[in-house]
Amino acid sequence: MACTSAPHVQTPEPIPQYSALRAALVGYSLKIGVRGWSGFGWQIVLLLPPALLYFYVRDLSAGQEREAFENAASIVDLQKSLGLDWESTLQQQVLESDWLIAAMNWVYIYGHFPVIVGSLVLLFGLSRRNFITLRNALVISGAIGLVCFALYPVAPPRLFDPNVFFDSLGELSGSYRILQNPKVTNQFAAVPSFHVGWNVLVAVTVWRASHFRLLRIVAVTFPLLMMAAVVLTANHWMLDIVAGLSVAGIGILGAKGVERLANRFAPQSLAHPLATATATGLAVSASQTCLIKDCSS
């Protein structure tokens, strides 16, 4: 008894050999992104080297107090010439309201690393592509920031002139001394502001990944609140915000560039592993069916 010929399924071409650079780009930007939740731990491992590098740079800038204060003075002079020396005036307005300064402290502390980690977890489950974009953008912008910290240390307002600026976090928040202890953070890492820049990266990727209006509103609101918080808590200068936004922009563009290179270098069968597996399975299944039924053309 004859059976209907099985539909022709194109056999995937063998994967060619790629250089180490291409393999790294593909692996880092595509292959890791299609793993299940068990691969999330590997993502943490990938982020450990940048974290360790941060502590190394922190040690480099530990003895640069004089340079940090000189650079801060230069920023103050530049801001005055641009009409951007608003930090002291704005903070004085906030200090009159206990609940508002407490809110700004809360945003500065819990709107940074907790929001970034939470967003990475959210995007890993919601959109792997946007997770990869955020992860790579954090690494790229972080690398640029570390170079800035090492070569251009800057004292924040609260350290630059304690008689003018009030250290609201140090004086009023016990959580800050635990979560961002001065002993393990770089006190002269004011330029650029990662608090602002990385919140912008989160906003961009969460907006692209989600169609929920409330989630999008929250994603866009947090960077605006953080811009206010970094100034009103005397932790950053106005130009630090500009630098943070610039570094974030470079980070997101760099991340998209890495993805385009990875997609260009990756063979189709590697870029779409599920499609390849499905096609191969259909071909094998059709062949076995015809053999069992002894079919003829």
Coordinates of C-alpha atoms in Angstrom, one line a residue:
M1 CA 0.0 0.0 0.0
A2 CA 1.4 3.3 -1.1
C3 CA 1.5 6.3 1.2
T4 CA 1.7 10.0 0.5
S5 CA 5.2 11.2 0.0
A6 CA 6.5 13.0 3.0
P7 CA 6.9 16.8 2.6
H8 CA 10.4 17.8 1.7
V9 CA 12.1 19.4 4.6
Q10 CA 15.4 21.1 4.0
T11 CA 18.2 19.6 6.1
P12 CA 20.0 22.3 8.0
E13 CA 23.4 23.1 6.7
P14 CA 26.3 22.1 9.0
I15 CA 27.6 24.8 11.3
P16 CA 30.8 26.2 9.9
Q17 CA 33.8 26.8 12.1
Y18 CA 34.0 30.3 13.6
S19 CA 36.8 32.3 15.1
A20 CA 37.1 32.7 18.8
L21 CA 35.8 36.3 18.6
R22 CA 32.7 35.3 16.6
A23 CA 32.1 32.4 19.0
A24 CA 32.3 34.7 22.0
L25 CA 29.9 37.2 20.4
V26 CA 27.4 34.5 19.5
G27 CA 27.7 32.8 22.9
Y28 CA 27.4 35.9 24.9
S29 CA 24.6 37.6 23.0
L30 CA 22.5 34.8 21.6
K31 CA 23.1 31.3 22.8
I32 CA 22.9 32.2 26.5
G33 CA 19.7 34.0 25.9
V34 CA 17.7 30.9 24.9
R35 CA 18.5 29.0 28.1
G36 CA 15.9 28.3 30.7
W37 CA 15.7 29.7 34.3
S38 CA 18.6 27.3 35.2
G39 CA 20.8 29.6 33.2
F40 CA 20.1 32.6 35.4
G41 CA 22.9 31.6 37.8
W42 CA 25.3 31.7 34.9
Q43 CA 24.3 35.2 34.2
I44 CA 25.3 36.1 37.7
V45 CA 28.7 34.5 37.1
L46 CA 29.1 36.6 33.9
L47 CA 28.6 39.8 35.9
L48 CA 31.1 38.9 38.7
P49 CA 34.2 40.1 36.8
P50 CA 32.9 43.6 36.3
A51 CA 31.9 43.7 40.0
L52 CA 35.4 42.6 41.1
L53 CA 36.9 45.2 38.8
Y54 CA 34.8 47.9 40.5
F55 CA 36.5 47.1 43.9
Y56 CA 39.9 47.1 42.2
V57 CA 39.2 50.6 40.8
R58 CA 37.9 51.7 44.2
D59 CA 41.2 50.8 45.7
L60 CA 43.0 52.8 43.0
S61 CA 41.0 56.0 43.8
A62 CA 41.3 55.6 47.6
G63 CA 44.4 57.8 47.8
Q64 CA 43.1 60.4 45.4
E65 CA 41.2 62.6 47.8
R66 CA 43.1 65.8 46.8
E67 CA 42.5 65.2 43.1
A68 CA 38.8 64.4 43.8
F69 CA 38.2 67.7 45.6
E70 CA 40.1 69.7 42.9
N71 CA 38.0 68.1 40.2
A72 CA 34.8 68.8 42.2
A73 CA 35.9 72.5 42.4
S74 CA 36.3 72.6 38.6
I75 CA 32.8 71.2 38.2
V76 CA 31.4 73.8 40.5
D77 CA 33.1 76.5 38.5
L78 CA 31.8 75.1 35.2
Q79 CA 28.3 74.8 36.5
K80 CA 28.3 78.4 37.7
S81 CA 29.4 79.5 34.2
L82 CA 26.6 77.5 32.7
G83 CA 24.0 78.6 35.3
L84 CA 23.5 75.1 36.6
D85 CA 24.7 75.5 40.2
W86 CA 21.3 74.5 41.7
E87 CA 22.2 71.8 44.1
S88 CA 22.4 73.8 47.3
T89 CA 19.2 75.8 46.6
L90 CA 17.2 72.8 45.7
Q91 CA 18.3 70.8 48.8
Q92 CA 17.5 73.6 51.1
Q93 CA 13.9 73.5 49.9
V94 CA 13.6 69.8 50.5
L95 CA 15.1 69.9 54.0
E96 CA 12.1 71.8 55.2
S97 CA 10.0 68.7 54.6
D98 CA 10.8 65.6 56.6
W99 CA 8.7 63.3 54.5
L100 CA 10.1 64.6 51.2
I101 CA 13.8 64.2 52.3
A102 CA 12.9 60.7 53.6
A103 CA 11.3 59.9 50.2
M104 CA 14.4 61.0 48.4
N105 CA 16.6 58.9 50.7
W106 CA 14.4 55.9 50.0
V107 CA 14.6 56.4 46.2
Y108 CA 18.3 56.8 46.2
I109 CA 18.9 53.6 48.3
Y110 CA 16.2 51.2 47.0
G111 CA 15.9 52.6 43.5
H112 CA 19.4 51.6 42.5
F113 CA 20.6 48.0 42.9
P114 CA 17.3 46.5 44.0
V115 CA 15.6 48.0 40.9
I116 CA 18.4 46.8 38.6
V117 CA 18.4 43.3 40.0
G118 CA 14.6 43.1 40.0
S119 CA 14.5 44.3 36.4
L120 CA 17.0 41.7 35.3
V121 CA 14.9 39.0 36.9
L122 CA 11.7 40.4 35.3
L123 CA 13.3 40.7 31.8
F124 CA 14.8 37.2 32.0
G125 CA 11.3 35.8 32.3
L126 CA 9.5 38.4 30.2
S127 CA 11.9 39.0 27.3
R128 CA 15.3 37.3 26.9
R129 CA 16.3 39.7 24.1
N130 CA 15.7 42.7 26.3
F131 CA 17.4 41.0 29.2
I132 CA 20.5 40.5 27.1
T133 CA 20.3 44.2 25.9
L134 CA 20.2 45.4 29.5
R135 CA 22.9 43.1 30.7
N136 CA 25.3 44.1 27.9
A137 CA 24.5 47.8 28.3
L138 CA 25.2 47.6 32.0
V139 CA 28.6 46.0 31.3
I140 CA 29.5 48.4 28.6
S141 CA 28.5 51.5 30.4
G142 CA 30.0 50.2 33.6
A143 CA 33.3 49.7 31.9
I144 CA 33.3 53.3 30.7
G145 CA 32.3 54.5 34.2
L146 CA 35.1 52.6 35.8
V147 CA 37.6 54.3 33.5
C148 CA 36.1 57.7 34.5
F149 CA 36.3 56.8 38.2
A150 CA 40.0 55.8 37.9
L151 CA 41.1 58.8 35.8
Y152 CA 38.7 61.5 37.1
P153 CA 37.7 61.0 40.7
V154 CA 35.2 63.6 41.9
A155 CA 34.0 64.4 45.5
P156 CA 30.2 64.5 45.8
P157 CA 28.6 67.7 47.2
R158 CA 28.1 66.1 50.6
L159 CA 31.9 65.6 51.0
F160 CA 33.0 68.7 49.1
D161 CA 31.4 71.3 51.4
P162 CA 29.6 69.8 54.5
N163 CA 28.8 73.4 55.7
V164 CA 26.7 74.0 52.6
F165 CA 25.4 70.5 51.8
F166 CA 23.6 68.2 54.2
D167 CA 24.4 64.4 54.0
S168 CA 20.8 63.3 54.4
L169 CA 21.6 59.6 53.8
G170 CA 24.5 59.5 56.2
E171 CA 22.7 61.3 59.0
L172 CA 19.1 60.1 58.6
S173 CA 19.3 56.6 57.0
G174 CA 20.5 53.5 58.8
S175 CA 19.7 51.4 55.7
Y176 CA 22.2 53.4 53.6
R177 CA 25.1 52.5 56.0
I178 CA 24.2 48.8 55.5
L179 CA 23.3 48.6 51.8
Q180 CA 25.9 51.0 50.5
N181 CA 28.5 51.1 53.3
P182 CA 31.3 53.7 52.6
K183 CA 33.8 51.0 53.4
V184 CA 32.8 49.0 50.3
T185 CA 31.8 51.8 47.9
N186 CA 33.8 54.4 46.1
Q187 CA 33.2 57.7 47.7
F188 CA 34.7 59.6 44.8
A189 CA 32.7 57.9 42.0
A190 CA 30.5 60.8 41.3
V191 CA 31.1 61.1 37.5
P192 CA 29.1 59.6 35.9
S193 CA 26.0 59.0 37.9
F194 CA 25.2 55.3 37.6
H195 CA 22.2 55.8 39.8
V196 CA 20.7 57.9 36.9
G197 CA 22.3 56.2 33.9
W198 CA 21.4 52.6 34.9
N199 CA 17.8 53.6 35.8
V200 CA 17.5 54.9 32.3
L201 CA 18.8 51.6 30.9
V202 CA 16.2 49.8 32.9
A203 CA 13.4 52.2 31.7
V204 CA 14.3 51.7 28.1
T205 CA 14.5 47.9 28.2
V206 CA 11.4 47.4 30.4
W207 CA 9.4 49.7 28.1
R208 CA 10.4 47.7 25.1
A209 CA 9.7 44.4 26.8
S210 CA 6.3 45.1 28.3
H211 CA 2.9 46.3 27.0
F212 CA 1.5 46.8 30.5
R213 CA 0.8 50.5 30.9
L214 CA 1.4 50.6 34.6
L215 CA 4.7 48.9 34.3
R216 CA 5.8 51.3 31.6
I217 CA 4.7 54.3 33.7
V218 CA 6.8 53.0 36.7
A219 CA 9.8 52.3 34.4
V220 CA 9.8 55.9 33.1
T221 CA 9.0 57.5 36.5
F222 CA 12.0 55.9 38.3
P223 CA 14.7 57.7 36.4
L224 CA 13.0 61.0 36.9
L225 CA 12.8 60.4 40.6
M226 CA 16.4 59.3 40.7
M227 CA 17.5 62.5 39.0
A228 CA 15.9 64.4 41.8
A229 CA 17.2 62.1 44.5
V230 CA 20.9 62.2 43.5
V231 CA 20.8 66.0 43.8
L232 CA 18.6 66.5 46.7
T233 CA 20.6 64.0 48.9
A234 CA 23.8 65.9 47.9
N235 CA 25.3 62.8 46.3
H236 CA 25.8 64.2 42.7
W237 CA 26.4 67.4 40.8
M238 CA 24.0 68.4 38.0
L239 CA 26.7 67.6 35.4
D240 CA 27.0 64.1 36.9
I241 CA 23.5 63.5 35.7
V242 CA 24.4 64.6 32.2
A243 CA 27.4 62.3 32.2
G244 CA 25.3 59.4 33.5
L245 CA 22.8 59.9 30.7
S246 CA 25.6 60.0 28.1
V247 CA 27.2 56.8 29.3
A248 CA 23.8 55.1 29.4
G249 CA 23.3 56.1 25.8
I250 CA 26.6 54.7 24.7
G251 CA 25.9 51.5 26.7
I252 CA 22.5 50.9 25.0
L253 CA 24.0 51.6 21.5
G254 CA 27.0 49.4 22.2
A255 CA 24.7 46.6 23.4
K256 CA 22.6 46.8 20.2
G257 CA 25.8 46.8 18.2
V258 CA 27.1 43.6 19.9
E259 CA 23.7 42.0 19.1
R260 CA 23.9 43.0 15.5
L261 CA 27.4 41.6 15.2
A262 CA 26.4 38.4 16.9
N263 CA 23.4 37.9 14.6
R264 CA 25.6 38.6 11.6
F265 CA 28.2 36.1 12.6
A266 CA 25.9 33.4 13.9
P267 CA 24.8 30.7 11.4
Q268 CA 21.0 30.4 11.0
S269 CA 20.9 27.0 12.7
L270 CA 22.6 28.5 15.8
A271 CA 20.6 31.7 15.9
H272 CA 17.3 29.7 15.7
P273 CA 18.0 26.5 17.6
L274 CA 14.3 25.7 18.2
A275 CA 13.5 26.0 14.5
T276 CA 16.4 23.8 13.6
A277 CA 15.4 21.1 16.1
T278 CA 11.8 21.1 14.8
A279 CA 12.8 20.8 11.2
T280 CA 15.2 18.0 11.9
G281 CA 12.6 16.2 14.0
L282 CA 10.0 16.4 11.2
A283 CA 12.4 15.0 8.6
V284 CA 13.4 12.1 10.8
S285 CA 9.7 11.4 11.6
A286 CA 8.6 11.4 8.0
S287 CA 11.4 9.1 6.9
Q288 CA 10.6 6.6 9.7
T289 CA 6.9 6.6 8.8
C290 CA 7.6 5.8 5.2
L291 CA 10.0 2.9 6.1
I292 CA 7.5 1.3 8.4
K293 CA 4.7 1.4 5.9
D294 CA 7.0 0.3 3.0
C295 CA 5.8 3.3 1.0
S296 CA 6.7 3.8 -2.6
S297 CA 6.8 7.0 -4.6

